[in-house]
N, C-alpha and C. Protein backbone atom coordinates (compact mmCIF):
# COMPACT_ATOMS: atom_id res chain seq x y z
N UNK A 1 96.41 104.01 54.64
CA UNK A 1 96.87 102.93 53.79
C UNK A 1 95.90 101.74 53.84
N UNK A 2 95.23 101.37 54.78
CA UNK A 2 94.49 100.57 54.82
C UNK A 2 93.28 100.57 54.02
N UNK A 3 92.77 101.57 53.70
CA UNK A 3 91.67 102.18 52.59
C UNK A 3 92.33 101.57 51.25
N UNK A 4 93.34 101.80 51.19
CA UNK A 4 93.72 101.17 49.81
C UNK A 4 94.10 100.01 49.74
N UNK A 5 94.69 99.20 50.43
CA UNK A 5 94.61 97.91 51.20
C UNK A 5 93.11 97.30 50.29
N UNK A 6 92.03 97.74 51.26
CA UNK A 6 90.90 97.13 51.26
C UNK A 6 89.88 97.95 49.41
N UNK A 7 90.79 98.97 48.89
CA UNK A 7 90.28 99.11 47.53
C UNK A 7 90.98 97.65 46.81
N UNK A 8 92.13 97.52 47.01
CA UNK A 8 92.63 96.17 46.27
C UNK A 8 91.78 95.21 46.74
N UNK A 9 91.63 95.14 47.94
CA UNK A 9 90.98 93.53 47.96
C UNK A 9 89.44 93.84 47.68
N UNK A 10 88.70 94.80 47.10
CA UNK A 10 87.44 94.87 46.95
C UNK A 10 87.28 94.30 45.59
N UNK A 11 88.91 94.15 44.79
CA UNK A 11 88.70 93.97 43.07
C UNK A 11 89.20 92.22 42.77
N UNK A 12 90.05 92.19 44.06
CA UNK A 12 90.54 90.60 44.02
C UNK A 12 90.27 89.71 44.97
N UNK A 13 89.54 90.23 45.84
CA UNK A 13 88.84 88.93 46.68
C UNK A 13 87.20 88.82 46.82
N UNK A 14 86.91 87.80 47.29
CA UNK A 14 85.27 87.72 47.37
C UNK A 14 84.61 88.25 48.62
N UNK A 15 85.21 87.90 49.37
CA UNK A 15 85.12 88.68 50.92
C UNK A 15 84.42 89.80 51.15
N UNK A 16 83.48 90.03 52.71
CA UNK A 16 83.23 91.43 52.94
C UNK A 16 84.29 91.84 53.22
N UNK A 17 84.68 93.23 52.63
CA UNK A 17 85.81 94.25 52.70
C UNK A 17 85.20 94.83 54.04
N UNK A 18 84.26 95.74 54.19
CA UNK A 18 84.07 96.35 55.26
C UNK A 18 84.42 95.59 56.39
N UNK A 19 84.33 94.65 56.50
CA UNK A 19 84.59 94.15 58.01
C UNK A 19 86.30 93.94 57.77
N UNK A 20 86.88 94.12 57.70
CA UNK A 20 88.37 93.99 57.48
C UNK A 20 88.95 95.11 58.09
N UNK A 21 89.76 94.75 59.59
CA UNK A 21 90.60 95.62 60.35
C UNK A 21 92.14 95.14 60.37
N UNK A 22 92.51 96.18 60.99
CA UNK A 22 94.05 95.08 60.60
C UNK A 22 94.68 94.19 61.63
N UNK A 23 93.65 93.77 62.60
CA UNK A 23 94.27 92.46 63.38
C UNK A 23 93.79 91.48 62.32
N UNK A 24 92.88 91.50 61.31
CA UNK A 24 92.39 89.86 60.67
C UNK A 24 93.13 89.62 60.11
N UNK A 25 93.33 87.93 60.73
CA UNK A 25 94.62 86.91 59.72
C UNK A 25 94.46 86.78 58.17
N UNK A 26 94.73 87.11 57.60
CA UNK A 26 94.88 87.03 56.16
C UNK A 26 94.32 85.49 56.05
N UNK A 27 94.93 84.48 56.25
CA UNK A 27 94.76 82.94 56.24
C UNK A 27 93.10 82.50 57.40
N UNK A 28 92.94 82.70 58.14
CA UNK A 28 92.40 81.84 58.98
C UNK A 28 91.00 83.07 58.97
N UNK A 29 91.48 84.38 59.37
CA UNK A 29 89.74 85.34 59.10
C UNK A 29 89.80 85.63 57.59
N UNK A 30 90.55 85.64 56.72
CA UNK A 30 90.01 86.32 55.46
C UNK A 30 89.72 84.99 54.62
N UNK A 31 90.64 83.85 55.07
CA UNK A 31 90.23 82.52 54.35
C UNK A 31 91.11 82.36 53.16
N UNK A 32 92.18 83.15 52.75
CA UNK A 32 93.49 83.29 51.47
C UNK A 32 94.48 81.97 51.84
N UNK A 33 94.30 81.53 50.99
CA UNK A 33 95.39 80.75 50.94
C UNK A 33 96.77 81.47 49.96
N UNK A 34 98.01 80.12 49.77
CA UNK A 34 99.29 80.76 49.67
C UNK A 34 98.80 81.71 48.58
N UNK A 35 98.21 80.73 47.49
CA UNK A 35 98.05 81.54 46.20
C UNK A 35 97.60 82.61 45.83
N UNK A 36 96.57 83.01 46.87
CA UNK A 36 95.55 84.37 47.00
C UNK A 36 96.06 84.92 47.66
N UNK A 37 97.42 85.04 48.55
CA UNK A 37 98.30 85.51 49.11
C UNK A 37 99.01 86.25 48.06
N UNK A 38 99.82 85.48 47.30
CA UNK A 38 100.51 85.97 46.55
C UNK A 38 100.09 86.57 45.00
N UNK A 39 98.40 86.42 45.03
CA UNK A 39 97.53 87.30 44.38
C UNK A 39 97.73 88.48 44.71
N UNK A 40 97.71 88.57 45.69
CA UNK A 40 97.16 89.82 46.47
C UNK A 40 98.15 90.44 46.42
N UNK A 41 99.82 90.27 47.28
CA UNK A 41 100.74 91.17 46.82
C UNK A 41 100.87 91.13 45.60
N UNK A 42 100.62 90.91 44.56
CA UNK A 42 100.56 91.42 42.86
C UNK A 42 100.18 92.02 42.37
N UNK A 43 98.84 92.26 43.17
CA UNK A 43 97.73 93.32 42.59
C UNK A 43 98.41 94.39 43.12
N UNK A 44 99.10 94.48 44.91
CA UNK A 44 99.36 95.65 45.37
C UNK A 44 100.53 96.52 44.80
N UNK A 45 101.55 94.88 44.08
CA UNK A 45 102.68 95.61 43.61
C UNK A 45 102.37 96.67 42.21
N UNK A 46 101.39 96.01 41.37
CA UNK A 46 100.59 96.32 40.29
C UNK A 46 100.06 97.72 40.38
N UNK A 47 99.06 97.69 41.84
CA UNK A 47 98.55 99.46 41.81
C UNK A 47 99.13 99.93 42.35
N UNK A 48 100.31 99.95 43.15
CA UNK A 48 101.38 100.97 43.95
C UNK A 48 102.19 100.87 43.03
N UNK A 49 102.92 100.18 42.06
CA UNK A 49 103.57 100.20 41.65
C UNK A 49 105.00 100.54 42.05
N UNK A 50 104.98 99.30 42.94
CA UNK A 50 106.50 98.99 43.77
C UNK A 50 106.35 97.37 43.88
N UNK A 51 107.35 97.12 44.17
CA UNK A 51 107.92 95.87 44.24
C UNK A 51 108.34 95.22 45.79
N UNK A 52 107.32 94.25 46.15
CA UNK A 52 107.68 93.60 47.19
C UNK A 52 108.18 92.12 46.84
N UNK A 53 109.28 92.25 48.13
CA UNK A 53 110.38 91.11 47.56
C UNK A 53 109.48 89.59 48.52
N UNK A 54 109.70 88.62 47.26
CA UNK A 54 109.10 87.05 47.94
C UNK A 54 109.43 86.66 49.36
N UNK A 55 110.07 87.08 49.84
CA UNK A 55 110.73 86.98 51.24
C UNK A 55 109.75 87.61 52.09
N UNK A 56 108.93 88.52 51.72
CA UNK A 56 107.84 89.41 52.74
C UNK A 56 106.89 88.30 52.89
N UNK A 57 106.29 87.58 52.24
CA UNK A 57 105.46 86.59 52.04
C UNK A 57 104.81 86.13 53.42
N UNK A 58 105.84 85.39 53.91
CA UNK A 58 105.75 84.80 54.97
C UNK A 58 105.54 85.85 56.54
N UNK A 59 105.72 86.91 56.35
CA UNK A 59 105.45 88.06 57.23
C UNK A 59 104.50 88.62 57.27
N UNK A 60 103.54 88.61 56.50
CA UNK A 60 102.30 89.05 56.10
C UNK A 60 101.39 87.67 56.69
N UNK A 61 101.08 88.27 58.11
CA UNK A 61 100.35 87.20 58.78
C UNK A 61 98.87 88.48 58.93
N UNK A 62 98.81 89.17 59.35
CA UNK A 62 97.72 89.90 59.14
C UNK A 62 97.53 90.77 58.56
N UNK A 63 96.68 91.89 58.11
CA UNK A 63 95.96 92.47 57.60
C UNK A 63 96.83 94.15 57.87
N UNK A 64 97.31 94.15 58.93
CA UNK A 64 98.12 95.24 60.10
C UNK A 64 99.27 95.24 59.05
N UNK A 65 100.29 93.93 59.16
CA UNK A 65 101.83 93.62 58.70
C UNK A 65 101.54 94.10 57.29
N UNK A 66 100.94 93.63 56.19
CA UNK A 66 100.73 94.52 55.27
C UNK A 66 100.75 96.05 55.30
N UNK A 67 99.75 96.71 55.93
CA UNK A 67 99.57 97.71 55.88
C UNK A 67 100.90 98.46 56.38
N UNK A 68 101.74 98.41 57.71
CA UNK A 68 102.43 98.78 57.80
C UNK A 68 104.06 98.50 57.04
N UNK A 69 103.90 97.40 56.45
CA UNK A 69 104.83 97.52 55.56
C UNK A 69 104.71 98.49 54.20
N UNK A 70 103.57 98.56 53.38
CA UNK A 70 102.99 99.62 52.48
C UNK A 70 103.45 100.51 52.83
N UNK A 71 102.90 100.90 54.33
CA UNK A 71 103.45 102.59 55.04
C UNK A 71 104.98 102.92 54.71
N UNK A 72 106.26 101.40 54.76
CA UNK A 72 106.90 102.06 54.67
C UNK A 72 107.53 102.36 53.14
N UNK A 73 107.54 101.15 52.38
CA UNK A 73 107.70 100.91 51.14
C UNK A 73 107.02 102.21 50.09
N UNK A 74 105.86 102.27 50.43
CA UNK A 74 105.22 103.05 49.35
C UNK A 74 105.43 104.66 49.50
């Protein structure tokens, strides 16, 4: 899941993708703020085509919490 993780953020962020594991903070190592936050789950809801609820938002502190939420959702 993380492969696809990091295909989304290769199309919506500026960032090196390769260096992206899933301890990096979304905010403080990837540098996203709220808005590119909530870019980002859009794009994911967009190419998985599922729906994550605004409430996850704030749980998505790293790069990991994503991914394993995907794992279970998708």
């Amino acid at each position: 899941m993380i492969e696809r993780l990091k295909e989304i953020l290769r199309e919506h962020w500026d960032g090196e993708v390769a260096a992206i594991t899933l301890d990096c903070v979304l905010t403080s190592d990837l540098g996203m703020d709220s808005m590119q936050l909530y870019d980002l789950v859009c794009a994911i809801e967009d190419t998985l085509d599922i729906e994550i609820p605004d409430r996850m938002l704030p749980k998505f502190v790293t790069v990991g919490d994503v991914v394993d939420y995907l794992e279970v959702a998708a």
